[in-house]
Short mmCIF file of N, CA, C and O in Angstrom, two decimals:
data_model
loop_
_atom_site.label_atom_id
_atom_site.label_comp_id
_atom_site.label_asym_id
_atom_site.label_seq_id
_atom_site.Cartn_x
_atom_site.Cartn_y
_atom_site.Cartn_z
N UNK Z 1 0.83 -1.09 0.04
CA UNK Z 1 -0.11 0.14 0.27
C UNK Z 1 1.00 1.25 -0.21
O UNK Z 1 1.98 1.18 0.59
N UNK Z 2 0.36 2.24 -1.06
CA UNK Z 2 1.65 3.52 -0.89
C UNK Z 2 0.70 4.05 0.00
O UNK Z 2 0.08 4.24 0.58
N UNK Z 3 2.25 5.65 -0.01
CA UNK Z 3 1.65 6.77 1.07
C UNK Z 3 0.10 7.13 0.81
O UNK Z 3 -0.61 7.41 1.76
N UNK Z 4 -0.02 7.44 -0.50
CA UNK Z 4 -0.80 8.41 -0.61
C UNK Z 4 -2.37 7.19 -0.11
O UNK Z 4 -3.41 7.88 0.36
N UNK Z 5 -2.68 6.02 -0.43
CA UNK Z 5 -3.59 5.33 0.27
C UNK Z 5 -3.45 4.85 1.95
O UNK Z 5 -4.75 5.48 2.25
N UNK Z 6 -2.27 5.17 2.19
CA UNK Z 6 -2.55 5.01 3.64
C UNK Z 6 -3.12 6.08 4.19
O UNK Z 6 -3.81 5.96 5.59
N UNK Z 7 -2.86 7.59 3.59
CA UNK Z 7 -3.50 9.07 4.24
C UNK Z 7 -4.65 9.27 3.63
O UNK Z 7 -4.60 10.22 3.84
N UNK Z 8 -5.18 8.45 3.22
CA UNK Z 8 -6.95 8.94 2.23
C UNK Z 8 -7.24 9.45 3.13
O UNK Z 8 -7.98 10.51 2.48
N UNK Z 9 -7.65 9.25 4.58
CA UNK Z 9 -8.34 9.60 5.54
C UNK Z 9 -8.26 11.14 5.60
O UNK Z 9 -8.94 12.08 6.32
N UNK Z 10 -7.21 11.76 4.83
CA UNK Z 10 -6.92 13.42 5.28
C UNK Z 10 -7.59 14.32 4.29
O UNK Z 10 -7.88 15.69 4.51
N UNK Z 11 -8.52 13.27 3.49
CA UNK Z 11 -9.60 14.59 2.88
C UNK Z 11 -10.88 15.17 3.72
O UNK Z 11 -11.03 13.95 4.84
N UNK Z 12 -11.40 15.87 3.80
CA UNK Z 12 -12.40 16.10 4.61
C UNK Z 12 -13.62 15.35 4.54
O UNK Z 12 -14.00 15.12 5.93
N UNK Z 13 -13.78 14.68 3.68
CA UNK Z 13 -14.98 14.13 3.85
C UNK Z 13 -14.95 12.28 4.28
O UNK Z 13 -15.70 11.42 5.05
N UNK Z 14 -13.49 11.94 4.74
CA UNK Z 14 -13.09 10.91 5.26
C UNK Z 14 -12.81 10.43 6.58
O UNK Z 14 -12.59 11.62 7.37
N UNK Z 15 -13.88 9.52 7.72
CA UNK Z 15 -12.85 9.51 8.86
C UNK Z 15 -11.93 8.88 8.74
O UNK Z 15 -11.37 8.16 8.01
N UNK Z 16 -11.07 9.36 10.35
CA UNK Z 16 -9.73 8.60 10.09
C UNK Z 16 -9.95 7.62 10.70
O UNK Z 16 -10.75 7.18 11.90
N UNK Z 17 -9.27 6.59 10.01
CA UNK Z 17 -9.66 4.81 10.56
C UNK Z 17 -8.85 4.90 11.72
O UNK Z 17 -7.84 5.16 12.61
N UNK Z 18 -9.54 3.79 12.73
CA UNK Z 18 -9.03 3.43 14.02
C UNK Z 18 -7.65 3.02 14.08
O UNK Z 18 -7.22 3.31 15.36
N UNK Z 19 -7.38 2.61 13.22
CA UNK Z 19 -5.47 2.04 13.07
C UNK Z 19 -5.01 2.96 12.68
O UNK Z 19 -3.71 2.74 12.65
N UNK Z 20 -5.26 4.18 12.39
CA UNK Z 20 -3.87 5.71 12.35
C UNK Z 20 -3.47 5.59 13.68
O UNK Z 20 -4.14 5.82 14.40
N UNK Z 21 -2.17 6.47 13.51
CA UNK Z 21 -1.66 6.49 14.86
C UNK Z 21 -0.90 7.75 14.43
O UNK Z 21 -0.20 7.94 13.10
N UNK Z 22 -0.57 9.03 15.65
CA UNK Z 22 -0.09 9.81 15.11
C UNK Z 22 0.77 10.26 16.24
O UNK Z 22 1.18 9.45 17.11
N UNK Z 23 2.04 11.30 15.93
CA UNK Z 23 2.92 11.80 16.73
C UNK Z 23 3.15 13.31 16.47
O UNK Z 23 2.91 13.58 15.73
N UNK Z 24 4.00 13.99 17.23
CA UNK Z 24 4.32 15.15 17.47
C UNK Z 24 5.60 15.60 16.29
O UNK Z 24 6.57 14.59 16.06
N UNK Z 25 5.46 16.77 15.65
CA UNK Z 25 6.60 17.11 15.09
C UNK Z 25 7.51 18.11 15.88
O UNK Z 25 6.53 18.38 17.33
N UNK Z 26 8.57 18.24 15.74
CA UNK Z 26 9.10 19.10 16.58
C UNK Z 26 8.48 20.28 16.70
O UNK Z 26 8.39 21.08 17.38
N UNK Z 27 7.67 21.44 15.37
CA UNK Z 27 7.26 22.06 15.77
C UNK Z 27 6.12 21.89 17.00
O UNK Z 27 5.63 23.00 17.16
N UNK Z 28 5.05 20.96 16.69
CA UNK Z 28 4.28 19.92 17.92
C UNK Z 28 4.78 20.16 18.87
O UNK Z 28 4.06 20.77 20.36
N UNK Z 29 5.75 20.07 19.28
CA UNK Z 29 6.71 20.24 20.83
C UNK Z 29 6.60 21.63 21.40
O UNK Z 29 5.87 21.85 22.48
N UNK Z 30 6.78 22.23 20.21
CA UNK Z 30 7.10 23.65 20.61
C UNK Z 30 6.16 24.28 21.18
O UNK Z 30 5.88 25.09 21.82
N UNK Z 31 4.98 23.74 20.23
CA UNK Z 31 3.91 24.82 20.12
C UNK Z 31 2.99 24.64 21.48
O UNK Z 31 1.58 24.67 21.62
N UNK Z 32 3.33 22.93 21.71
CA UNK Z 32 2.48 22.28 22.93
C UNK Z 32 2.49 23.63 24.10
O UNK Z 32 1.40 23.37 24.54
N UNK Z 33 3.39 24.17 24.56
CA UNK Z 33 2.53 25.10 25.77
C UNK Z 33 2.36 26.65 25.24
O UNK Z 33 1.68 27.34 25.93
N UNK Z 34 2.37 26.68 24.31
CA UNK Z 34 2.35 27.96 23.79
C UNK Z 34 0.76 28.24 23.50
O UNK Z 34 0.01 29.20 23.98
N UNK Z 35 -0.11 26.84 23.72
CA UNK Z 35 -1.68 27.11 23.06
C UNK Z 35 -2.14 27.85 24.20
O UNK Z 35 -3.58 27.73 24.34
N UNK Z 36 -1.52 27.08 25.54
CA UNK Z 36 -2.34 27.39 26.78
C UNK Z 36 -3.53 26.25 26.98
O UNK Z 36 -2.62 24.92 27.08
N UNK Z 37 -4.38 26.47 27.64
CA UNK Z 37 -4.87 25.20 28.03
C UNK Z 37 -6.38 24.47 27.20
O UNK Z 37 -7.14 24.00 27.83
N UNK Z 38 -5.94 25.30 25.65
CA UNK Z 38 -6.96 24.60 24.87
C UNK Z 38 -7.40 23.15 24.81
O UNK Z 38 -6.28 22.50 25.03
N UNK Z 39 -8.19 22.76 23.98
CA UNK Z 39 -8.08 21.21 23.42
C UNK Z 39 -7.03 21.07 22.32
O UNK Z 39 -6.17 19.90 22.68
N UNK Z 40 -6.57 22.29 21.57
CA UNK Z 40 -5.16 21.58 20.82
C UNK Z 40 -3.97 21.41 21.51
O UNK Z 40 -3.50 20.28 21.79
N UNK Z 41 -4.01 22.29 22.81
CA UNK Z 41 -2.43 21.72 23.51
C UNK Z 41 -3.27 20.50 24.17
O UNK Z 41 -2.07 19.84 24.80
N UNK Z 42 -4.04 20.39 25.07
CA UNK Z 42 -4.10 18.92 25.53
C UNK Z 42 -4.02 17.72 24.65
O UNK Z 42 -3.53 17.03 25.45
N UNK Z 43 -4.12 17.93 23.38
CA UNK Z 43 -3.97 16.96 22.57
C UNK Z 43 -2.47 16.86 22.20
O UNK Z 43 -2.03 15.67 22.39
N UNK Z 44 -1.52 18.30 21.98
CA UNK Z 44 -0.36 17.58 22.05
C UNK Z 44 0.51 17.79 23.33
O UNK Z 44 1.56 16.70 22.91
N UNK Z 45 0.03 18.00 24.36
CA UNK Z 45 0.19 16.98 25.63
C UNK Z 45 0.14 15.54 25.78
O UNK Z 45 1.45 15.07 26.30
N UNK Z 46 -0.41 15.41 25.43
CA UNK Z 46 -1.50 13.88 25.63
C UNK Z 46 -0.31 12.92 24.19
O UNK Z 46 0.01 11.70 24.64
N UNK Z 47 -0.08 13.68 23.22
CA UNK Z 47 1.03 13.13 22.35
C UNK Z 47 2.34 13.27 23.28
O UNK Z 47 3.16 12.20 22.62
N UNK Z 48 2.80 13.98 23.75
CA UNK Z 48 3.69 14.62 24.21
C UNK Z 48 3.96 13.73 25.13
O UNK Z 48 4.86 12.87 25.57
N UNK Z 49 3.23 13.45 26.35
CA UNK Z 49 3.06 12.50 27.17
C UNK Z 49 3.17 10.80 26.74
O UNK Z 49 3.93 10.42 27.64
N UNK Z 50 2.69 10.35 26.02
CA UNK Z 50 1.96 9.08 25.50
C UNK Z 50 3.06 8.71 24.23
O UNK Z 50 3.06 7.74 24.11
N UNK Z 51 3.36 9.91 23.55
CA UNK Z 51 4.29 9.34 22.48
C UNK Z 51 3.57 8.95 21.41
O UNK Z 51 2.55 9.78 21.17
N UNK Z 52 3.68 7.59 20.38
CA UNK Z 52 2.89 7.68 19.46
C UNK Z 52 1.76 7.46 19.93
O UNK Z 52 1.62 6.36 20.58
N UNK Z 53 0.61 7.00 19.21
CA UNK Z 53 -0.80 7.39 20.04
C UNK Z 53 -1.71 7.32 18.74
O UNK Z 53 -1.70 8.25 17.78
N UNK Z 54 -2.94 6.15 18.88
CA UNK Z 54 -3.97 6.39 18.44
C UNK Z 54 -5.19 7.73 18.77
O UNK Z 54 -5.02 7.82 20.11
N UNK Z 55 -6.40 7.61 18.14
CA UNK Z 55 -7.59 8.43 18.47
C UNK Z 55 -7.79 8.38 19.84
O UNK Z 55 -7.99 9.18 20.71
N UNK Z 56 -8.17 6.59 19.81
CA UNK Z 56 -8.75 6.28 21.28
C UNK Z 56 -7.88 6.88 22.45
O UNK Z 56 -8.42 7.56 23.51
N UNK Z 57 -6.55 6.70 22.15
CA UNK Z 57 -5.61 7.00 23.38
C UNK Z 57 -5.07 8.47 23.45
O UNK Z 57 -5.60 8.82 24.77
N UNK Z 58 -5.39 9.01 22.42
CA UNK Z 58 -5.08 10.82 23.28
C UNK Z 58 -6.44 10.99 23.18
O UNK Z 58 -6.56 11.90 23.91
N UNK Z 59 -7.73 10.57 22.96
CA UNK Z 59 -9.09 11.02 23.52
C UNK Z 59 -9.22 10.72 24.81
O UNK Z 59 -9.53 11.60 25.92
N UNK Z 60 -8.77 9.13 25.25
CA UNK Z 60 -8.54 9.24 26.71
C UNK Z 60 -7.40 10.00 27.34
O UNK Z 60 -7.79 10.43 28.78
N UNK Z 61 -6.67 10.09 27.02
CA UNK Z 61 -5.20 10.80 27.89
C UNK Z 61 -5.77 12.35 28.10
O UNK Z 61 -5.56 13.50 28.67
N UNK Z 62 -6.20 13.08 26.75
CA UNK Z 62 -6.54 14.10 26.85
C UNK Z 62 -8.07 14.85 27.44
O UNK Z 62 -8.33 15.85 27.52
N UNK Z 63 -8.60 13.49 27.67
CA UNK Z 63 -9.69 13.91 27.95
C UNK Z 63 -10.99 14.70 27.06
O UNK Z 63 -11.65 15.81 27.59
N UNK Z 64 -10.99 14.57 26.06
CA UNK Z 64 -11.79 15.11 24.97
C UNK Z 64 -12.33 13.94 24.35
O UNK Z 64 -11.85 12.79 23.61
N UNK Z 65 -13.96 14.10 24.03
CA UNK Z 65 -14.36 13.20 22.87
C UNK Z 65 -13.36 12.76 21.57
O UNK Z 65 -13.15 13.76 20.93
N UNK Z 66 -13.93 11.79 21.08
CA UNK Z 66 -12.81 11.06 20.21
C UNK Z 66 -13.30 11.99 18.96
O UNK Z 66 -12.50 12.03 17.59
N UNK Z 67 -14.76 12.50 18.36
CA UNK Z 67 -15.04 13.19 17.77
C UNK Z 67 -14.55 14.07 17.23
O UNK Z 67 -13.74 14.81 16.63
N UNK Z 68 -14.14 14.98 18.67
CA UNK Z 68 -13.10 16.50 18.30
C UNK Z 68 -11.93 16.42 18.32
O UNK Z 68 -11.44 16.74 17.64
N UNK Z 69 -11.39 15.38 19.17
CA UNK Z 69 -9.49 14.52 18.52
C UNK Z 69 -10.24 14.41 17.39
O UNK Z 69 -8.95 15.29 16.92
N UNK Z 70 -10.87 13.79 16.90
CA UNK Z 70 -10.52 13.69 15.38
C UNK Z 70 -10.53 14.65 14.22
O UNK Z 70 -9.93 15.24 13.77
N UNK Z 71 -11.35 15.41 14.62
CA UNK Z 71 -11.56 17.20 13.94
C UNK Z 71 -10.54 18.04 13.91
O UNK Z 71 -9.48 18.44 13.26
N UNK Z 72 -9.48 17.84 15.62
CA UNK Z 72 -9.09 18.97 15.75
C UNK Z 72 -7.41 18.28 15.35
O UNK Z 72 -6.45 18.93 15.43
N UNK Z 73 -7.42 16.89 14.89
CA UNK Z 73 -6.12 16.17 14.43
C UNK Z 73 -5.68 16.76 13.41
O UNK Z 73 -4.82 16.97 13.19
N UNK Z 74 -6.94 16.99 12.31
CA UNK Z 74 -7.20 17.49 11.09
C UNK Z 74 -5.91 18.51 10.82
O UNK Z 74 -5.26 18.57 10.31
N UNK Z 75 -6.44 19.38 11.52
CA UNK Z 75 -6.46 20.69 11.85
C UNK Z 75 -4.33 20.48 12.29
O UNK Z 75 -3.73 21.44 11.71
N UNK Z 76 -4.75 19.99 13.33
CA UNK Z 76 -2.95 19.96 13.96
C UNK Z 76 -2.06 19.47 12.61
O UNK Z 76 -0.76 19.74 13.02
N UNK Z 77 -2.40 18.20 12.06
CA UNK Z 77 -1.57 17.70 11.16
C UNK Z 77 -1.50 18.91 9.71
O UNK Z 77 -0.55 19.18 9.46
N UNK Z 78 -2.38 19.53 9.47
CA UNK Z 78 -2.20 20.37 8.20
C UNK Z 78 -1.39 21.71 8.94
O UNK Z 78 -0.66 22.39 8.15
N UNK Z 79 -1.43 21.71 9.77
CA UNK Z 79 -0.43 23.17 10.84
C UNK Z 79 0.89 22.36 10.81
O UNK Z 79 1.86 23.12 11.66
N UNK Z 80 0.74 21.03 10.60
CA UNK Z 80 2.57 20.59 10.89
C UNK Z 80 2.58 20.49 12.12
O UNK Z 80 4.07 20.12 12.25
N UNK Z 81 2.32 20.49 12.85
CA UNK Z 81 2.31 20.21 14.65
C UNK Z 81 2.19 18.41 14.80
O UNK Z 81 2.71 18.34 15.61
N UNK Z 82 1.01 18.01 14.29
CA UNK Z 82 1.39 16.19 14.22
C UNK Z 82 1.37 15.75 12.79
O UNK Z 82 1.11 16.19 11.73
N UNK Z 83 1.81 14.35 13.03
CA UNK Z 83 2.36 13.86 11.68
C UNK Z 83 1.53 12.52 12.21
O UNK Z 83 1.49 11.37 12.92
N UNK Z 84 0.88 11.40 10.74
CA UNK Z 84 0.65 10.33 10.56
C UNK Z 84 1.47 9.26 10.64
O UNK Z 84 2.69 10.11 10.08
N UNK Z 85 1.83 8.26 11.55
CA UNK Z 85 3.03 7.68 11.68
C UNK Z 85 2.55 6.48 10.92
O UNK Z 85 3.11 5.76 9.90
N UNK Z 86 1.12 6.03 10.88
CA UNK Z 86 0.84 5.16 9.75
C UNK Z 86 -0.61 5.33 9.69
O UNK Z 86 -1.48 5.89 10.48
N UNK Z 87 -1.22 4.87 8.47
CA UNK Z 87 -2.67 5.09 8.55
C UNK Z 87 -3.48 3.59 8.38
O UNK Z 87 -3.02 2.78 8.80
N UNK Z 88 -4.33 3.50 7.94
CA UNK Z 88 -5.01 2.03 7.88
C UNK Z 88 -4.77 1.32 6.77
O UNK Z 88 -4.33 1.67 6.04
N UNK Z 89 -4.36 0.13 6.91
CA UNK Z 89 -3.83 -0.88 6.63
C UNK Z 89 -4.97 -1.86 6.43
O UNK Z 89 -4.35 -3.11 5.57
N UNK Z 90 -5.96 -1.52 5.92
CA UNK Z 90 -7.16 -2.23 5.90
C UNK Z 90 -7.40 -2.33 4.26
O UNK Z 90 -7.05 -1.82 3.62
#
């Protein structure tokens, strides 16, 4: 499976597969403290604390519902703060 297929969930209409795993970028580590206590920073801190994590792990650690995590993760990826490590292998 090619990279394009693995990350096809990045289109707005697609759901992020449960097998997708994410990690912080260098920029994301720096931004984690700048955001304050909002949901973006809670997600970045969850990734900083846990390392590579899937949506469910991020939601549990950040105490943000999974649907919100999915929406915010898309924004954080587009901003360069988070990167997918792997996507759906189905």
